[in-house]
CSV table of C-alpha atoms in Angstrom, one decimal:
chain,number,residue,atom,x,y,z
J,1,UNK,CA,37.8,26.5,47.0
J,2,UNK,CA,35.5,23.6,46.8
J,3,UNK,CA,37.4,20.3,46.6
J,4,UNK,CA,35.8,16.9,46.5
J,5,UNK,CA,37.5,14.9,49.2
J,6,UNK,CA,38.1,11.8,47.2
J,7,UNK,CA,39.3,13.5,44.0
J,8,UNK,CA,43.0,13.0,44.5
J,9,UNK,CA,42.6,9.4,45.4
J,10,UNK,CA,40.6,8.9,42.2
J,11,UNK,CA,43.2,10.7,40.1
J,12,UNK,CA,45.9,8.4,41.4
J,13,UNK,CA,44.6,5.5,39.4
J,14,UNK,CA,42.8,7.0,36.4
J,15,UNK,CA,44.8,8.1,33.4
J,16,UNK,CA,43.0,10.5,31.1
J,17,UNK,CA,44.1,13.6,29.3
J,18,UNK,CA,42.9,17.0,30.1
J,19,UNK,CA,41.3,17.3,26.7
J,20,UNK,CA,39.2,14.2,27.3
J,21,UNK,CA,38.0,15.5,30.7
J,22,UNK,CA,37.2,19.0,29.5
J,23,UNK,CA,35.4,17.7,26.4
J,24,UNK,CA,32.9,15.9,28.7
J,25,UNK,CA,32.6,18.3,31.6
J,26,UNK,CA,34.0,21.7,30.9
J,27,UNK,CA,32.5,24.7,29.0
J,28,UNK,CA,33.3,28.3,29.1
J,29,UNK,CA,36.5,30.1,30.0
J,30,UNK,CA,38.8,30.3,32.9
J,31,UNK,CA,41.1,32.8,34.5
J,32,UNK,CA,44.4,31.3,35.5
J,33,UNK,CA,44.9,33.9,38.2
J,34,UNK,CA,41.8,32.7,39.9
J,35,UNK,CA,43.1,29.1,40.3
J,36,UNK,CA,44.9,28.5,43.6
J,37,UNK,CA,47.2,25.6,43.1
J,38,UNK,CA,47.7,23.2,45.9
J,39,UNK,CA,51.0,21.4,45.1
J,40,UNK,CA,51.0,19.2,48.2
J,41,UNK,CA,47.6,17.7,47.5
J,42,UNK,CA,48.0,17.3,43.8
J,43,UNK,CA,48.8,13.8,42.5
J,44,UNK,CA,52.4,13.9,41.3
J,45,UNK,CA,51.9,11.3,38.5
J,46,UNK,CA,48.8,12.9,36.8
J,47,UNK,CA,49.1,16.7,37.6
J,48,UNK,CA,46.9,17.7,34.7
J,49,UNK,CA,43.9,15.8,36.1
J,50,UNK,CA,44.1,17.7,39.4
J,51,UNK,CA,44.7,21.0,37.5
J,52,UNK,CA,41.7,20.5,35.3
J,53,UNK,CA,39.5,19.4,38.2
J,54,UNK,CA,40.4,22.5,40.1
J,55,UNK,CA,39.6,24.7,37.1
J,56,UNK,CA,36.3,23.1,36.5
J,57,UNK,CA,35.3,22.9,40.2
J,58,UNK,CA,36.0,26.6,40.5
J,59,UNK,CA,34.7,28.0,37.3
J,60,UNK,CA,32.0,25.7,35.8
J,61,UNK,CA,28.6,27.4,35.7
J,62,UNK,CA,26.2,24.5,36.2
J,63,UNK,CA,25.5,21.4,38.2
J,64,UNK,CA,28.6,19.4,38.9
J,65,UNK,CA,28.4,15.6,38.4
J,66,UNK,CA,28.4,13.3,41.3
J,67,UNK,CA,31.6,11.6,42.4
J,68,UNK,CA,30.4,8.4,40.7
J,69,UNK,CA,29.6,10.2,37.5
J,70,UNK,CA,33.0,11.8,37.5
J,71,UNK,CA,34.6,8.5,38.1
J,72,UNK,CA,32.7,6.8,35.3
J,73,UNK,CA,33.5,9.6,32.9
J,74,UNK,CA,37.2,9.3,33.7
J,75,UNK,CA,37.1,5.6,33.2
J,76,UNK,CA,35.5,6.0,29.8
J,77,UNK,CA,38.1,8.6,28.9
J,78,UNK,CA,40.9,6.3,29.9
J,79,UNK,CA,39.5,3.4,27.8
J,80,UNK,CA,38.7,5.6,24.8
J,81,UNK,CA,42.3,6.8,24.7
J,82,UNK,CA,43.3,3.2,24.0
J,83,UNK,CA,41.7,3.4,20.5
J,84,UNK,CA,40.1,0.0,20.7
J,85,UNK,CA,36.3,-0.1,20.2
J,86,UNK,CA,36.0,-3.4,22.1
J,87,UNK,CA,37.7,-2.2,25.3
J,88,UNK,CA,34.7,-0.6,27.0
J,89,UNK,CA,33.2,0.3,30.3
J,90,UNK,CA,29.7,-0.8,31.3
J,91,UNK,CA,27.8,0.8,34.2
J,92,UNK,CA,25.8,-1.5,36.5
J,93,UNK,CA,22.2,-1.7,35.3
J,94,UNK,CA,19.8,0.8,37.0
J,95,UNK,CA,17.5,-2.0,37.7
J,96,UNK,CA,17.3,-5.6,36.7
J,97,UNK,CA,14.8,-6.6,34.0
J,98,UNK,CA,12.2,-8.9,35.4
J,99,UNK,CA,13.4,-11.8,33.2
J,100,UNK,CA,12.6,-14.5,35.7
J,101,UNK,CA,8.9,-13.9,35.4
J,102,UNK,CA,9.2,-14.3,31.7
J,103,UNK,CA,11.3,-17.5,31.7
J,104,UNK,CA,9.3,-20.4,30.4
J,105,UNK,CA,6.2,-18.3,29.8
J,106,UNK,CA,6.2,-18.3,26.0
J,107,UNK,CA,6.8,-21.2,23.6
J,108,UNK,CA,6.5,-22.1,19.9
J,109,UNK,CA,6.1,-25.0,17.5
J,110,UNK,CA,9.7,-25.4,16.3
J,111,UNK,CA,9.9,-24.0,12.8
J,112,UNK,CA,12.1,-21.7,10.8
J,113,UNK,CA,10.2,-19.3,8.5
J,114,UNK,CA,11.3,-17.7,5.3
J,115,UNK,CA,9.6,-15.9,2.5
J,116,UNK,CA,10.4,-17.1,-1.0
J,117,UNK,CA,10.5,-15.1,-4.2
J,118,UNK,CA,6.8,-15.7,-4.7
J,119,UNK,CA,6.1,-14.0,-1.4
J,120,UNK,CA,4.7,-17.0,0.5
J,121,UNK,CA,6.0,-18.2,3.9
J,122,UNK,CA,7.9,-21.5,3.6
J,123,UNK,CA,8.4,-23.7,6.6
J,124,UNK,CA,11.5,-25.6,7.7
J,125,UNK,CA,10.6,-27.7,10.8
J,126,UNK,CA,13.2,-28.4,13.5
J,127,UNK,CA,13.6,-32.1,14.1
J,128,UNK,CA,11.8,-33.7,17.1
J,129,UNK,CA,9.7,-30.6,17.9
J,130,UNK,CA,5.9,-30.2,17.6
J,131,UNK,CA,5.7,-29.2,13.9
J,132,UNK,CA,7.9,-32.0,12.7
J,133,UNK,CA,6.4,-34.6,15.0
J,134,UNK,CA,2.9,-33.7,13.7
J,135,UNK,CA,4.0,-34.2,10.0
J,136,UNK,CA,4.8,-30.7,8.8
J,137,UNK,CA,7.6,-31.0,6.2
J,138,UNK,CA,10.4,-29.0,4.7
J,139,UNK,CA,9.0,-26.7,2.0
J,140,UNK,CA,5.4,-26.7,3.2
J,141,UNK,CA,3.7,-23.3,2.8
J,142,UNK,CA,2.1,-21.6,5.8
J,143,UNK,CA,-1.4,-20.4,4.8
J,144,UNK,CA,-3.1,-19.4,8.0
J,145,UNK,CA,-2.7,-19.3,11.8
J,146,UNK,CA,-5.8,-19.8,14.0
J,147,UNK,CA,-7.9,-19.0,11.0
J,148,UNK,CA,-6.1,-15.7,10.2
J,149,UNK,CA,-4.9,-15.8,6.6
J,150,UNK,CA,-1.2,-15.1,5.9
J,151,UNK,CA,-0.9,-12.6,3.0
J,152,UNK,CA,2.2,-11.3,1.2
J,153,UNK,CA,1.9,-8.1,3.3
J,154,UNK,CA,2.1,-10.1,6.6
J,155,UNK,CA,5.6,-9.6,8.0
J,156,UNK,CA,7.7,-12.5,9.3
J,157,UNK,CA,7.7,-10.8,12.7
J,158,UNK,CA,3.9,-10.7,12.7
J,159,UNK,CA,3.7,-14.4,11.7
J,160,UNK,CA,6.2,-15.3,14.5
J,161,UNK,CA,4.1,-13.3,17.0
J,162,UNK,CA,0.9,-15.3,16.0
J,163,UNK,CA,2.7,-18.6,16.4
J,164,UNK,CA,4.2,-17.9,19.8
J,165,UNK,CA,2.2,-18.1,22.9
J,166,UNK,CA,2.1,-19.5,26.4
J,167,UNK,CA,3.6,-22.9,26.9
J,168,UNK,CA,1.1,-25.8,26.7
J,169,UNK,CA,-1.5,-23.7,24.8
J,170,UNK,CA,-2.6,-24.8,21.3
J,171,UNK,CA,-2.3,-23.1,18.0
J,172,UNK,CA,-3.8,-24.3,14.7
J,173,UNK,CA,-1.7,-23.7,11.6
J,174,UNK,CA,-3.1,-24.3,8.1
J,175,UNK,CA,-0.5,-25.7,5.8
J,176,UNK,CA,-0.3,-26.3,2.1
J,177,UNK,CA,1.3,-29.7,1.3
J,178,UNK,CA,1.5,-30.3,-2.4
J,179,UNK,CA,-1.9,-29.4,-3.6
J,180,UNK,CA,-3.8,-30.1,-0.4
J,181,UNK,CA,-4.6,-27.9,2.6
J,182,UNK,CA,-4.2,-29.4,6.1
J,183,UNK,CA,-4.9,-28.1,9.6
J,184,UNK,CA,-2.4,-29.0,12.3
J,185,UNK,CA,-3.4,-28.4,16.0
J,186,UNK,CA,-0.1,-28.1,17.8
J,187,UNK,CA,0.8,-27.6,21.5
J,188,UNK,CA,3.3,-24.9,22.1
J,189,UNK,CA,6.4,-25.9,24.0
J,190,UNK,CA,9.6,-24.4,25.2
J,191,UNK,CA,12.8,-25.4,23.4
J,192,UNK,CA,16.3,-24.2,22.7
J,193,UNK,CA,16.4,-22.8,19.1
J,194,UNK,CA,18.9,-24.8,17.1
J,195,UNK,CA,21.9,-22.9,15.7
J,196,UNK,CA,21.8,-24.7,12.4
J,197,UNK,CA,19.1,-25.2,9.8
J,198,UNK,CA,19.5,-27.1,6.5
J,199,UNK,CA,17.7,-28.1,3.4
J,200,UNK,CA,18.3,-29.4,-0.1
J,201,UNK,CA,17.8,-26.5,-2.6
J,202,UNK,CA,14.7,-26.4,-4.7
J,203,UNK,CA,16.7,-25.2,-7.8
J,204,UNK,CA,19.2,-28.0,-7.5
J,205,UNK,CA,18.5,-30.9,-5.1
J,206,UNK,CA,22.2,-32.0,-5.3
J,207,UNK,CA,23.2,-28.8,-3.4
J,208,UNK,CA,22.5,-28.5,0.3
J,209,UNK,CA,22.2,-25.2,2.2
J,210,UNK,CA,23.5,-25.2,5.7
J,211,UNK,CA,22.7,-22.0,7.7
J,212,UNK,CA,24.5,-21.3,10.9
J,213,UNK,CA,23.0,-18.5,13.0
J,214,UNK,CA,25.4,-18.6,15.9
J,215,UNK,CA,28.1,-20.8,17.5
J,216,UNK,CA,26.9,-22.6,20.6
J,217,UNK,CA,28.4,-25.6,22.2
J,218,UNK,CA,26.0,-27.8,20.1
J,219,UNK,CA,26.8,-26.2,16.7
J,220,UNK,CA,29.5,-28.7,15.5
J,221,UNK,CA,27.2,-31.7,16.2
J,222,UNK,CA,24.3,-29.9,14.5
J,223,UNK,CA,26.4,-29.2,11.4
J,224,UNK,CA,27.5,-32.8,11.3
J,225,UNK,CA,23.9,-33.9,11.6
J,226,UNK,CA,22.9,-31.6,8.8
J,227,UNK,CA,25.7,-32.9,6.6
J,228,UNK,CA,24.8,-36.5,7.3
J,229,UNK,CA,21.1,-35.9,6.6
J,230,UNK,CA,21.8,-34.0,3.3
J,231,UNK,CA,24.2,-36.6,2.0
J,232,UNK,CA,21.7,-39.3,2.8
J,233,UNK,CA,19.3,-37.4,0.5
J,234,UNK,CA,21.8,-37.3,-2.4
J,235,UNK,CA,23.3,-33.9,-1.8
J,236,UNK,CA,26.8,-33.7,-3.3
J,237,UNK,CA,27.9,-30.1,-2.5
J,238,UNK,CA,27.3,-27.5,0.2
J,239,UNK,CA,26.5,-23.8,0.6
J,240,UNK,CA,27.5,-22.7,4.1
J,241,UNK,CA,25.5,-19.6,5.0
J,242,UNK,CA,27.1,-17.4,7.7
J,243,UNK,CA,25.1,-14.3,7.0
J,244,UNK,CA,24.0,-12.5,10.2
J,245,UNK,CA,26.1,-14.9,12.3
J,246,UNK,CA,27.5,-12.6,15.0
J,247,UNK,CA,29.8,-15.3,16.4
J,248,UNK,CA,29.6,-17.1,19.8
J,249,UNK,CA,31.9,-19.7,21.2
J,250,UNK,CA,35.3,-19.7,19.5
J,251,UNK,CA,35.9,-23.4,20.2
J,252,UNK,CA,32.6,-24.2,18.5
J,253,UNK,CA,33.7,-22.4,15.3
J,254,UNK,CA,37.1,-24.1,15.3
J,255,UNK,CA,35.4,-27.5,15.8
J,256,UNK,CA,33.0,-26.7,13.0
J,257,UNK,CA,36.0,-25.9,10.7
J,258,UNK,CA,37.4,-29.3,11.5
J,259,UNK,CA,34.5,-30.9,9.6
J,260,UNK,CA,35.4,-29.3,6.3
J,261,UNK,CA,39.2,-29.5,6.5
J,262,UNK,CA,41.8,-32.2,6.1
J,263,UNK,CA,44.1,-31.3,9.0
J,264,UNK,CA,46.1,-28.2,8.9
J,265,UNK,CA,45.8,-24.7,10.4
J,266,UNK,CA,42.5,-23.2,11.4
J,267,UNK,CA,43.5,-20.0,13.1
J,268,UNK,CA,46.3,-18.2,14.9
J,269,UNK,CA,45.9,-16.4,18.3
J,270,UNK,CA,48.2,-13.7,19.5
J,271,UNK,CA,47.5,-13.2,23.3
J,272,UNK,CA,49.3,-10.6,25.4
J,273,UNK,CA,52.3,-12.0,27.2
J,274,UNK,CA,52.2,-15.3,25.4
J,275,UNK,CA,53.7,-16.8,22.3
J,276,UNK,CA,51.4,-17.1,19.3
J,277,UNK,CA,49.2,-20.2,19.4
J,278,UNK,CA,48.2,-22.0,16.2
J,279,UNK,CA,45.0,-24.1,16.2
J,280,UNK,CA,45.1,-27.0,13.8
J,281,UNK,CA,42.5,-29.6,12.7
J,282,UNK,CA,43.2,-33.1,14.0
J,283,UNK,CA,42.6,-34.9,10.8
J,284,UNK,CA,40.3,-35.3,7.8
J,285,UNK,CA,36.8,-34.0,8.5
J,286,UNK,CA,33.6,-35.7,7.4
J,287,UNK,CA,33.0,-33.0,4.7
J,288,UNK,CA,36.6,-32.4,3.7
J,289,UNK,CA,35.9,-33.7,0.2
J,290,UNK,CA,32.6,-32.0,-0.4
J,291,UNK,CA,32.6,-29.1,-2.8
J,292,UNK,CA,31.8,-26.0,-0.7
J,293,UNK,CA,31.2,-22.3,-0.9
J,294,UNK,CA,30.5,-19.8,1.9
J,295,UNK,CA,28.2,-16.8,2.0
J,296,UNK,CA,29.0,-13.8,4.3
J,297,UNK,CA,27.8,-10.3,4.9
J,298,UNK,CA,28.2,-7.3,7.2
J,299,UNK,CA,26.6,-9.3,10.0
J,300,UNK,CA,29.2,-12.1,9.9
J,301,UNK,CA,31.4,-11.5,12.8
J,302,UNK,CA,33.9,-12.8,15.3
J,303,UNK,CA,33.9,-16.7,15.5
J,304,UNK,CA,32.0,-16.8,12.2
J,305,UNK,CA,34.8,-14.8,10.5
J,306,UNK,CA,37.3,-17.3,11.9
J,307,UNK,CA,35.5,-20.1,10.2
J,308,UNK,CA,35.0,-18.2,6.9
J,309,UNK,CA,38.7,-17.1,6.9
J,310,UNK,CA,39.9,-20.6,7.6
J,311,UNK,CA,37.9,-22.1,4.8
J,312,UNK,CA,39.1,-19.5,2.3
J,313,UNK,CA,42.8,-19.5,3.3
J,314,UNK,CA,42.9,-23.3,3.2
J,315,UNK,CA,41.5,-23.3,-0.4
J,316,UNK,CA,38.2,-24.9,0.5
J,317,UNK,CA,35.9,-22.2,-0.5
J,318,UNK,CA,35.6,-18.7,-2.0
J,319,UNK,CA,33.6,-16.1,0.0
J,320,UNK,CA,30.5,-14.7,-1.6
J,321,UNK,CA,28.5,-11.7,-0.5
J,322,UNK,CA,29.7,-8.5,1.3
J,323,UNK,CA,32.6,-7.6,3.5
J,324,UNK,CA,32.2,-9.1,7.0
J,325,UNK,CA,32.0,-7.1,10.2
J,326,UNK,CA,35.6,-7.2,11.3
J,327,UNK,CA,35.8,-8.4,14.9
J,328,UNK,CA,38.9,-10.5,15.4
J,329,UNK,CA,39.7,-10.0,19.1
J,330,UNK,CA,39.1,-11.5,22.5
J,331,UNK,CA,38.0,-9.5,25.5
J,332,UNK,CA,38.5,-10.3,29.2
J,333,UNK,CA,35.6,-9.2,31.4
J,334,UNK,CA,36.4,-7.7,34.8
J,335,UNK,CA,33.5,-7.0,37.2
J,336,UNK,CA,34.3,-4.0,39.4
J,337,UNK,CA,33.3,-3.6,43.1
J,338,UNK,CA,30.1,-1.6,42.3
J,339,UNK,CA,28.8,-4.1,39.7
J,340,UNK,CA,30.1,-2.2,36.7
J,341,UNK,CA,32.5,-3.9,34.4
J,342,UNK,CA,35.2,-3.3,31.9
J,343,UNK,CA,35.9,-5.4,28.8
J,344,UNK,CA,39.6,-5.4,27.9
J,345,UNK,CA,41.0,-6.7,24.6
J,346,UNK,CA,43.6,-9.3,25.5
J,347,UNK,CA,44.1,-11.3,22.3
J,348,UNK,CA,43.7,-11.0,18.5
J,349,UNK,CA,42.9,-13.7,15.9
J,350,UNK,CA,44.4,-14.2,12.5
J,351,UNK,CA,43.4,-16.5,9.6
J,352,UNK,CA,45.8,-19.3,8.6
J,353,UNK,CA,47.6,-16.9,6.2
J,354,UNK,CA,48.1,-14.6,9.2
J,355,UNK,CA,45.6,-12.1,7.8
J,356,UNK,CA,44.1,-9.7,10.4
J,357,UNK,CA,40.4,-9.5,10.8
J,358,UNK,CA,39.9,-6.9,13.5
J,359,UNK,CA,38.6,-3.6,12.2
J,360,UNK,CA,39.0,-4.8,8.6
J,361,UNK,CA,36.7,-7.7,8.0
J,362,UNK,CA,36.9,-10.3,5.3
J,363,UNK,CA,36.4,-9.1,1.7
J,364,UNK,CA,34.5,-11.5,-0.4
J,365,UNK,CA,36.1,-13.1,-3.4
J,366,UNK,CA,32.8,-12.7,-5.3
J,367,UNK,CA,31.0,-9.5,-4.2
J,368,UNK,CA,27.2,-9.7,-4.5
J,369,UNK,CA,24.8,-7.1,-3.1
J,370,UNK,CA,21.7,-8.2,-1.2
J,371,UNK,CA,18.5,-8.5,-3.2
J,372,UNK,CA,15.0,-7.2,-2.6
J,373,UNK,CA,11.5,-8.5,-2.6
J,374,UNK,CA,12.5,-11.9,-1.4
J,375,UNK,CA,15.2,-12.6,-3.9
J,376,UNK,CA,18.6,-14.0,-2.8
J,377,UNK,CA,21.3,-13.2,-5.4
J,378,UNK,CA,24.1,-14.3,-3.0
J,379,UNK,CA,22.6,-17.8,-2.8
J,380,UNK,CA,21.9,-17.9,-6.5
J,381,UNK,CA,25.6,-17.0,-7.2
J,382,UNK,CA,26.8,-19.6,-4.8
J,383,UNK,CA,24.7,-22.2,-6.7
J,384,UNK,CA,26.2,-21.0,-10.0
J,385,UNK,CA,29.7,-21.4,-8.5
J,386,UNK,CA,29.1,-25.0,-7.4
J,387,UNK,CA,27.4,-25.9,-10.6
J,388,UNK,CA,30.4,-24.6,-12.6
J,389,UNK,CA,32.8,-27.0,-10.8
J,390,UNK,CA,34.1,-30.0,-12.8
């Protein structure tokens, strides 16, 4: 009988059912009489593993996996049996991507692009970056790049590709400002993309849109900067757009929630082996009195769901849009000796009302489906809500 020398050592620390193993590696039939059982060598704690391995090793018609492949398969089986989609195994990469050669190679001019309902590309420049420094303003329309006209058929990805290029090279953008066309020759540079963009809305200049794409360590300060700038321009209420925000740093989302709350609970964390921990806002935030509404969708996840759930449970805002993704858990990452890793769920988050998020998501108070052809019915409904407030 062929027996892999390290099999029983492997079986001593990997728990997986016979069904999980045979689903992955076993096909065909077996004859019990043909299996010679070796009771002394079999691991006493997991006898089915040794039994199944003997059956497969003796009867499988095909190429047996390597020891490493067997081990990886068993690890996946063990983690799958836990029934948690975020407790996972990752193999070491076959080879590292040559990212170092790309670092610093490409740059841009510091703008956010969006297509409005008329099909034109509207620009929102990031502060202190080439476009803003040169005089490009919020709401300007992008007409051409290096002489190439932008049409309604030109995708945003194509436009971004035309703008990007090697750092310190120049690109000329043709911009429509009011009724005039202007050419701006800009030098591309490397920069960290801000996590927050904002603007006063065209349909109602008293309403500001603050869009948060992710939660970095700078996000709370960026949101506060957005609020200060918008209020200085006469904005009196806020739409907080968390669509497509996949999360990021938990502390960043909590600190962002502080800005909109007047003390009180932000979230509850239940961590293995510890008492539940309640996170509370330290006092009245700078936007605690501003009328507010929040837009979410299926891409709103993790830390973004914590923020949205806190603002709803605390009575600060309804949620508008579609049900969020449903990731309300924390994973610890353990790097194994061969460079592979396992991510193990160690804690779960709850909203101030102790509502679970994980696997469920947040259902909107006002459900609105996405629009097409550049329309934004979720934003329009958020504006209607704010305009209806006394």
